[in-house]
PDB file of C-alpha atoms in Angstrom:
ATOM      1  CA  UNK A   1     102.000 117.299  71.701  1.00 74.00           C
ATOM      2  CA  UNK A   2      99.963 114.258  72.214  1.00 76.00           C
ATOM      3  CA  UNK A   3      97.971 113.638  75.457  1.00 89.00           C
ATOM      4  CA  UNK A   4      95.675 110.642  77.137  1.00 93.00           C
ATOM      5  CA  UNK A   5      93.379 110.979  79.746  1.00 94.00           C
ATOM      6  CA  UNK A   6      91.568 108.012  81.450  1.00 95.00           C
ATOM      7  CA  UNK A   7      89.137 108.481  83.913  1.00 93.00           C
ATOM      8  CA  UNK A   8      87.897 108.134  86.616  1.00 94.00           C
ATOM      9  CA  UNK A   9      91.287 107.726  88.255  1.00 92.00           C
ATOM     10  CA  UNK A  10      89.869 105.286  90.698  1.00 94.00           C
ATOM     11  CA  UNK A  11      86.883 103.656  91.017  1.00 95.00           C
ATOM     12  CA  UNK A  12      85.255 100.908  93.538  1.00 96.00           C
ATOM     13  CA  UNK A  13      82.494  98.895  92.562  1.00 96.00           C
ATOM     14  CA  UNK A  14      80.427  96.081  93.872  1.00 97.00           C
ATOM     15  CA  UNK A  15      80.539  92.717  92.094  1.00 97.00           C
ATOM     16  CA  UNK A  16      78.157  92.024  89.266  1.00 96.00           C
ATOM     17  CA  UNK A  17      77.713  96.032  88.737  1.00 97.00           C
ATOM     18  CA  UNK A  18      78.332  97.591  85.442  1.00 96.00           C
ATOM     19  CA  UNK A  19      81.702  99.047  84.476  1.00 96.00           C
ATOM     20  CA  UNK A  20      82.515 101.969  81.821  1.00 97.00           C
ATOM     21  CA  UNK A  21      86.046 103.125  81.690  1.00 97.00           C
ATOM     22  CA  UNK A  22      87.058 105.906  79.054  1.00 96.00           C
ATOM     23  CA  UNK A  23      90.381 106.780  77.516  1.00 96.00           C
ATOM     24  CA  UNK A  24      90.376 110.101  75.122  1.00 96.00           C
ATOM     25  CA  UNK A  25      93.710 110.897  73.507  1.00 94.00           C
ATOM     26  CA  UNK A  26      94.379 114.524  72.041  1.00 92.00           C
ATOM     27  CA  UNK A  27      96.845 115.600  69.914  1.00 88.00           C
ATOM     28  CA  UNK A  28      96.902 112.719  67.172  1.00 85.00           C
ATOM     29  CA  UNK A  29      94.496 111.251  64.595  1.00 84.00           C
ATOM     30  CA  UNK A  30      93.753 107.217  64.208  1.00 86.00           C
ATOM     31  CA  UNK A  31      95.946 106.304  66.895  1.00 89.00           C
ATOM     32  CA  UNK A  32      96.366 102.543  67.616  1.00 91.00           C
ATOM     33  CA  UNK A  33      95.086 102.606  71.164  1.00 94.00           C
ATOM     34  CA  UNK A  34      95.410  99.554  73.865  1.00 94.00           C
ATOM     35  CA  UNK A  35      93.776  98.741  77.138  1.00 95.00           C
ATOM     36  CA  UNK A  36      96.129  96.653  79.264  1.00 93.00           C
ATOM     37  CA  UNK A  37      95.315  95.423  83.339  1.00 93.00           C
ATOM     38  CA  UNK A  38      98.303  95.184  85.646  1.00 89.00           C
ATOM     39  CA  UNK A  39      97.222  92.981  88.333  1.00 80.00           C
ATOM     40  CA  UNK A  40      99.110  91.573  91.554  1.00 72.00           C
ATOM     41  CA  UNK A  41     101.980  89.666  89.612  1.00 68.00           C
ATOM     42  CA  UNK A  42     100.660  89.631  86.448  1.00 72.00           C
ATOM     43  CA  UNK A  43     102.669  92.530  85.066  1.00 81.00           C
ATOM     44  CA  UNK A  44     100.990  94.089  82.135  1.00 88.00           C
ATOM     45  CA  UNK A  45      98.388  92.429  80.568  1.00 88.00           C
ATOM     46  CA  UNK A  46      97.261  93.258  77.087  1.00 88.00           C
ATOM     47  CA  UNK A  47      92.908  93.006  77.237  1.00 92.00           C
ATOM     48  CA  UNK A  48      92.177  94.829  74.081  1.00 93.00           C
ATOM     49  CA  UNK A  49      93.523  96.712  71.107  1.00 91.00           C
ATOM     50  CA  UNK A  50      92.138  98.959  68.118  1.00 93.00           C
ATOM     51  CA  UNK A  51      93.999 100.149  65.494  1.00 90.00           C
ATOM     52  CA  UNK A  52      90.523 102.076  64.183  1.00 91.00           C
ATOM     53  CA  UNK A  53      87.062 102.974  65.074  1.00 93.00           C
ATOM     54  CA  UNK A  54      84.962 100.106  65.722  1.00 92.00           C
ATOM     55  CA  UNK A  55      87.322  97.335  64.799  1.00 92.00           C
ATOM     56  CA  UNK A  56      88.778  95.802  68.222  1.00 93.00           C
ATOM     57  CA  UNK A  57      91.071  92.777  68.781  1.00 89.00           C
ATOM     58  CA  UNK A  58      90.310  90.961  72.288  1.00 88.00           C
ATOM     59  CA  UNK A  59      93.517  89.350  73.846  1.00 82.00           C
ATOM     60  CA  UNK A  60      91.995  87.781  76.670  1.00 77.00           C
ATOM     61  CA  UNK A  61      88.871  85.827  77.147  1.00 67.00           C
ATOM     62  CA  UNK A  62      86.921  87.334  79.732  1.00 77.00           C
ATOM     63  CA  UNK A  63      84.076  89.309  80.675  1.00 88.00           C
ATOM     64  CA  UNK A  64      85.208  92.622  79.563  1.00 94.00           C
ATOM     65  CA  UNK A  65      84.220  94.421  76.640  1.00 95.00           C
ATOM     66  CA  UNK A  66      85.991  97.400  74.481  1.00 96.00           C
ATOM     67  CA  UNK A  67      84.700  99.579  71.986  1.00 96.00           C
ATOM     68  CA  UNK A  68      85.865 102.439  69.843  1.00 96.00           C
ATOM     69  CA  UNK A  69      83.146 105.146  69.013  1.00 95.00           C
ATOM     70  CA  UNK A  70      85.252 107.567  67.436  1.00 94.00           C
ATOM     71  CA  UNK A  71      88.384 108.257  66.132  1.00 93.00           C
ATOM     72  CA  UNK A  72      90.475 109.190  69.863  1.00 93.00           C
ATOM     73  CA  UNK A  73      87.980 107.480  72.676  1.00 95.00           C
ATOM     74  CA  UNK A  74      88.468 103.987  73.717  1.00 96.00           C
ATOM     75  CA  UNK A  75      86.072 102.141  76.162  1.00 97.00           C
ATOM     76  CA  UNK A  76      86.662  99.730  78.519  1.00 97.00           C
ATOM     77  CA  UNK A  77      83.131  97.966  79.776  1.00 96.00           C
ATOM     78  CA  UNK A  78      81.597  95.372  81.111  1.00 95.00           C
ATOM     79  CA  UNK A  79      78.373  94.313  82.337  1.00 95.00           C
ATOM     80  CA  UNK A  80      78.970  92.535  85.367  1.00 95.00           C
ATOM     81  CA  UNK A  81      81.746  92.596  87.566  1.00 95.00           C
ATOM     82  CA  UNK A  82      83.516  90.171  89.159  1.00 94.00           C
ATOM     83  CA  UNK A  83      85.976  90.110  91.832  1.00 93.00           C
ATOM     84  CA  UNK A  84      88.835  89.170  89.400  1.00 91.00           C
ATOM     85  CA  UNK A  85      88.375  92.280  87.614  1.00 93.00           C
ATOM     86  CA  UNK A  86      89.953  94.061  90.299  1.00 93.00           C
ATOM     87  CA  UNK A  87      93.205  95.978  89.486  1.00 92.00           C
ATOM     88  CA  UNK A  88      95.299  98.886  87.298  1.00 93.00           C
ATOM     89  CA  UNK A  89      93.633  99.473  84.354  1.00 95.00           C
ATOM     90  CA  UNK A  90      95.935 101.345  81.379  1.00 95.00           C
ATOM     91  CA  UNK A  91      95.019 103.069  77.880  1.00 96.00           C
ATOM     92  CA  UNK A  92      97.494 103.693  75.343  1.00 94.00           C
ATOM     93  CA  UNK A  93      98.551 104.812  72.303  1.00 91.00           C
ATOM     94  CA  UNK A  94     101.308 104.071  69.871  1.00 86.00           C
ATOM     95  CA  UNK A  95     103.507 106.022  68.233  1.00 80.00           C
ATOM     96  CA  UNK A  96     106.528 104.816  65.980  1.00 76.00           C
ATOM     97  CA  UNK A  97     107.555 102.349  67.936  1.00 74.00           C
ATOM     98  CA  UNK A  98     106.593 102.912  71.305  1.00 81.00           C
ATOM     99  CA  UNK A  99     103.862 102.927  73.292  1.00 86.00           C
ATOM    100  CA  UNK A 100     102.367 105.888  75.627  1.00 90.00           C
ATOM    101  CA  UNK A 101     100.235 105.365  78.474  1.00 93.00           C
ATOM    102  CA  UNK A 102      97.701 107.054  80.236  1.00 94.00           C
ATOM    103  CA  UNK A 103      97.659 107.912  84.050  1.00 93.00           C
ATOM    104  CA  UNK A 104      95.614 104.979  84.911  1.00 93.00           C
ATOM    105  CA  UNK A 105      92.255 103.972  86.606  1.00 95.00           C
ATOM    106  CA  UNK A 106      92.494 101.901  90.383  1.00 94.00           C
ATOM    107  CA  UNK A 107      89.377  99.469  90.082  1.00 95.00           C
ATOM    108  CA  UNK A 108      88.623  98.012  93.087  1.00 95.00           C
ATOM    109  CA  UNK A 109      85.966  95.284  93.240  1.00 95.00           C
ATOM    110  CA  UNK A 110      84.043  94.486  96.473  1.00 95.00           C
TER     111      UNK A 110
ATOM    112  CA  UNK B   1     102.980  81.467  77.019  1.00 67.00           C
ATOM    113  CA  UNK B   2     105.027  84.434  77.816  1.00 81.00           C
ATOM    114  CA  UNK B   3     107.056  85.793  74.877  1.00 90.00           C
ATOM    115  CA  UNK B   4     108.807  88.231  77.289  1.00 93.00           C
ATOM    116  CA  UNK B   5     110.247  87.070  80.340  1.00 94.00           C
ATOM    117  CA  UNK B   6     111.905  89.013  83.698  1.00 95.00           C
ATOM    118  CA  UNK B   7     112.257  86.162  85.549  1.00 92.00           C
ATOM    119  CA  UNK B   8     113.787  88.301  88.889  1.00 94.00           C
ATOM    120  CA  UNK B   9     110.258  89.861  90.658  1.00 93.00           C
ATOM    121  CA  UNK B  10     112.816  91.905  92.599  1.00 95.00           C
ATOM    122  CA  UNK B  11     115.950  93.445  93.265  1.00 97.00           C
ATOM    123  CA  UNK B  12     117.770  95.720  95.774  1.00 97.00           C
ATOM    124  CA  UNK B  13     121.127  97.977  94.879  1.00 97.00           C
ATOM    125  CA  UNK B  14     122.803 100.018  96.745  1.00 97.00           C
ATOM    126  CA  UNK B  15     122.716 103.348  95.986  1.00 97.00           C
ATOM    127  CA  UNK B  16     125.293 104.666  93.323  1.00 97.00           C
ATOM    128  CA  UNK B  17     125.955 100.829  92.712  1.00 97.00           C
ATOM    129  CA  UNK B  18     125.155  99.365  88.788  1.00 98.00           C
ATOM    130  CA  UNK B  19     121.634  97.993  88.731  1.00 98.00           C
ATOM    131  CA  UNK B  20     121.145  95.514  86.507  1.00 98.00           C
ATOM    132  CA  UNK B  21     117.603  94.226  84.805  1.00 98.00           C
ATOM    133  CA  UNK B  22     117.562  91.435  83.032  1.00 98.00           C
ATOM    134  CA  UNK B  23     114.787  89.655  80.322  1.00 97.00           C
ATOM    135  CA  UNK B  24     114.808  87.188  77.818  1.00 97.00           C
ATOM    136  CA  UNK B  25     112.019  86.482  74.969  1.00 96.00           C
ATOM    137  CA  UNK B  26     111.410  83.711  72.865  1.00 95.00           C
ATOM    138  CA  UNK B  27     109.513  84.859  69.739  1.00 90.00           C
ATOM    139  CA  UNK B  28     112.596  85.480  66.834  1.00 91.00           C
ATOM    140  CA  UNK B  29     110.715  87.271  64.960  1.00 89.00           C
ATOM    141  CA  UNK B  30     110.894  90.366  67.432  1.00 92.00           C
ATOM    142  CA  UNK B  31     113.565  93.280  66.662  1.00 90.00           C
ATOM    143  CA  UNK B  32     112.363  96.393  68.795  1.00 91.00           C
ATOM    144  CA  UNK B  33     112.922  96.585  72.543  1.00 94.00           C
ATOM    145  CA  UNK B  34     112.297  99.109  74.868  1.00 94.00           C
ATOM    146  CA  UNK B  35     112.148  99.321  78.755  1.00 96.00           C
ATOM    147  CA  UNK B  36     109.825 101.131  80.674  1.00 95.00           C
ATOM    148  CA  UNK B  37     109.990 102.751  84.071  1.00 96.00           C
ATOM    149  CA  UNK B  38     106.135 102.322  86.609  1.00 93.00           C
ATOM    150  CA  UNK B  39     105.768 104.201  89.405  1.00 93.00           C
ATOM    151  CA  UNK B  40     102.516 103.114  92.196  1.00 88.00           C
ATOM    152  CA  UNK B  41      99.425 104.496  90.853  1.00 84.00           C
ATOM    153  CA  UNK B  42     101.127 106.403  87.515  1.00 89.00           C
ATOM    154  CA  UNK B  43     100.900 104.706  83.832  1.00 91.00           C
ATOM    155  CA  UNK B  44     104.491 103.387  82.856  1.00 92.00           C
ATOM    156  CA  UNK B  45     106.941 105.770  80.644  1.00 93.00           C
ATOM    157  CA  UNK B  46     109.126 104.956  78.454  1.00 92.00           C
ATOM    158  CA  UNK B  47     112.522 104.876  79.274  1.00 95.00           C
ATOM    159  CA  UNK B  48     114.921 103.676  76.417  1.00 95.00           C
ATOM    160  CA  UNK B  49     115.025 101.470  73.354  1.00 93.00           C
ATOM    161  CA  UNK B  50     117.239  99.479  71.130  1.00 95.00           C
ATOM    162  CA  UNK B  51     116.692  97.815  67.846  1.00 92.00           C
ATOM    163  CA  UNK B  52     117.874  94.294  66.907  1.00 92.00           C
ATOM    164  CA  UNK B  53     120.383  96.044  64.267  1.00 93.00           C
ATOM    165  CA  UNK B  54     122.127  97.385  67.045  1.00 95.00           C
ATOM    166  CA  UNK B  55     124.157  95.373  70.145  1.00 96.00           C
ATOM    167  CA  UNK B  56     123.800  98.951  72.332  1.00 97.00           C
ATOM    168  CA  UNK B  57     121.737 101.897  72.920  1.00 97.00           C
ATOM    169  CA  UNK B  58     122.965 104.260  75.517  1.00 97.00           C
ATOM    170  CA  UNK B  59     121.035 107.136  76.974  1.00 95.00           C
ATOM    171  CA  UNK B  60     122.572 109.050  80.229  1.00 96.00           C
ATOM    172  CA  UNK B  61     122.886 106.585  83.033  1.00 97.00           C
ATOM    173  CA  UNK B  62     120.371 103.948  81.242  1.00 97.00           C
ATOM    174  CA  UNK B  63     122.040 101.702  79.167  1.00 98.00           C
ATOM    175  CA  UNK B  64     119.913  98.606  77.064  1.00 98.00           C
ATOM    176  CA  UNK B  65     122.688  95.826  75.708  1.00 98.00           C
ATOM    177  CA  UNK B  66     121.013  93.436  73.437  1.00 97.00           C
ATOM    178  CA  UNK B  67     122.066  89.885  72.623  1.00 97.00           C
ATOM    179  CA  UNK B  68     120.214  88.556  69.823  1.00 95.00           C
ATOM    180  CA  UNK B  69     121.453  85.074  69.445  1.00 95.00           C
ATOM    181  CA  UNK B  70     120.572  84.211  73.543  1.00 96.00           C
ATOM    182  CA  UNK B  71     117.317  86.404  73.120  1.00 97.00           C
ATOM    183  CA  UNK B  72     118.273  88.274  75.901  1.00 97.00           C
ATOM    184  CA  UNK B  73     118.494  91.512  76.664  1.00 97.00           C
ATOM    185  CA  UNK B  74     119.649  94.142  79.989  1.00 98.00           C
ATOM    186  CA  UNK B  75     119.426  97.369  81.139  1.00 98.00           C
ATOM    187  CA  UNK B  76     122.339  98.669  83.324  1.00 98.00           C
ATOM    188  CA  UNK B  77     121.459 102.255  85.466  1.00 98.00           C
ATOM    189  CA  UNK B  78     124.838 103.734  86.417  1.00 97.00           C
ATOM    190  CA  UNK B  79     124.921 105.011  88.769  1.00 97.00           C
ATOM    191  CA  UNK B  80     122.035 104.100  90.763  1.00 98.00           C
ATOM    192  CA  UNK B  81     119.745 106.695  92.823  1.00 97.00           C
ATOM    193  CA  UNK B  82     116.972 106.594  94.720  1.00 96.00           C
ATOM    194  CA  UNK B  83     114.549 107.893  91.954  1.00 96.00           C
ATOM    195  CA  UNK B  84     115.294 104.810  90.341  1.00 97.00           C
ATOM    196  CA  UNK B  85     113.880 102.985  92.844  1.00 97.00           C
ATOM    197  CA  UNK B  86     109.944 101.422  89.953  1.00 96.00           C
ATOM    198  CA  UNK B  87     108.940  98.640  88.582  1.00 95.00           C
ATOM    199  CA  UNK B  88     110.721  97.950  85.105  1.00 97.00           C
ATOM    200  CA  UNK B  89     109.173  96.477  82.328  1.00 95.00           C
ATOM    201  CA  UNK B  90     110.860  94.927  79.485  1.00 96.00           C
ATOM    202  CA  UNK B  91     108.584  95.002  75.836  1.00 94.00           C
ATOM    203  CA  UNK B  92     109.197  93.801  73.091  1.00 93.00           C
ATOM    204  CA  UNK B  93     107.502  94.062  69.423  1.00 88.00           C
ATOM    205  CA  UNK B  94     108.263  93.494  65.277  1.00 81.00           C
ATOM    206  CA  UNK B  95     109.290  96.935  63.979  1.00 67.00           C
ATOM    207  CA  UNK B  96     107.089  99.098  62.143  1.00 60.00           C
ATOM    208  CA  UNK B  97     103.995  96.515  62.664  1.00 61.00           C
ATOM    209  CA  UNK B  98     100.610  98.413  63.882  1.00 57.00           C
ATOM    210  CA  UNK B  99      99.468  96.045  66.685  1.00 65.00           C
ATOM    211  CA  UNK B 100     100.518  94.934  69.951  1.00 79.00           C
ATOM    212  CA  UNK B 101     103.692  95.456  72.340  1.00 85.00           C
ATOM    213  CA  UNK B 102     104.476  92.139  74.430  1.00 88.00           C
ATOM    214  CA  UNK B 103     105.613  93.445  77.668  1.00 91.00           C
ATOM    215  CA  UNK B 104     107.231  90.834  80.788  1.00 92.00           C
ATOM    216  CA  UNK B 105     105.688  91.140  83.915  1.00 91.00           C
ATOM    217  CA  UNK B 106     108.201  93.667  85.562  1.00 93.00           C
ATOM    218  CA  UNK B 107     111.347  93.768  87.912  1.00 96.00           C
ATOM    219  CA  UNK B 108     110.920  95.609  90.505  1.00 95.00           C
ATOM    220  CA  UNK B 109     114.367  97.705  91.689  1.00 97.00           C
ATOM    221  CA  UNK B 110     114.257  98.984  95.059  1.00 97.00           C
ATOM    222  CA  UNK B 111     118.018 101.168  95.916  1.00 97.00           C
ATOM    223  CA  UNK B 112     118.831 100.848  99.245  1.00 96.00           C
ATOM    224  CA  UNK B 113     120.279 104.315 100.753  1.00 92.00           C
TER     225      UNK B 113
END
């Protein structure tokens, strides 16, 4: 059966610091993975989405980054953070139809 | 512009009572929809789906009811319990394509004991 991790689970980090966040999926080969952020009444925002290594669609302008190394790792960066940056961050993957998520990663932003 | 819209933040049932979620979209060229359930702190799961070929799609208590020429669509829990008690999202996406799910921003059902 198919899994995703994400880590770390949750994370705080001082404004204009660095930011790597890693999603690994087992169980599946070229998944279409997804980062989405739900923040405060924003529901579920799509930021990023790659349906293979190293090609990535960006949804959102902002100053986050995503890459795709190999085949089942997605990466969530950024170089500095900013206070805006602050909330639930989600990998997934897609099956059929649907979409699976990971557990999650709290980023907090001081 | 949101393609998927819950347009109620919140809502309270009483326990063993219908709850009903609603959302609407705009973009025609959608024909899967699926609900997911959000716990604090947890990724979402997903909790049922229905294709535009279909009017209904009923799993258990979880029912999704689909109206294609309002572009709306609902999902009934009867009967209510507390576990239901999440934040639902509605999503919606063109069958069968390889990229993104549009999902609304989330109803959250609280059932009062």
């Amino acid at each position: 059966s198919q899994t995703i991790h994400q880590w770390p689970a949750t994370l705080v980090q001082p404004v204009g610091s660095p930011l790597s966040l890693e999603c690994t999926v087992e169980g599946t080969s070229n998944p279409n993975l997804y980062w989405y952020r739900q923040a405060a009444g924003r529901g579920l925002q799509l930021l990023f989405y790659s349906v293979g290594i190293g090609q990535i669609s960006s949804e959102v302008p902002q100053n986050l980054s995503a890459s795709r190394p190999q085949d089942r790792q997605f990466i969530l960066s950024s170089k500095k953070l900013l206070l805006s940056d602050s909330g639930f961050y989600l990998c997934a993957w897609r099956g059929y139809n649907e979409q699976f998520f990971g557990p999650g990663t709290r980023l907090t932003v001081l | 512009d949101q393609q998927v819209k819950q347009n109620s933040p919140s809502l309270s049932v009483q326990e063993g009572r219908i709850s009903i979620l609603n959302c609407d979209y705009t973009n025609s060229m959608f024909d899967y929809f699926l609900w997911y359930k959000k716990y604090p702190a947890e990724g979402p799961t997903f909790l049922i789906s229905i294709s535009s070929i279909k009017d209904k799609n009923e799993d258990g208590r979880f029912t999704v009811f689909l109206n294609k020429s309002a572009k709306h669509l609902s999902l009934h829990i009867v009967p209510s319990q507390p576990g239901d008690s999440a934040v639902y999202f509605c999503a919606a996406s063109e069958e069968n394509r390889d990229d993104k799910i549009i999902f609304g921003k989330g109803t959250r059902l609280h059932i009062l004991p």
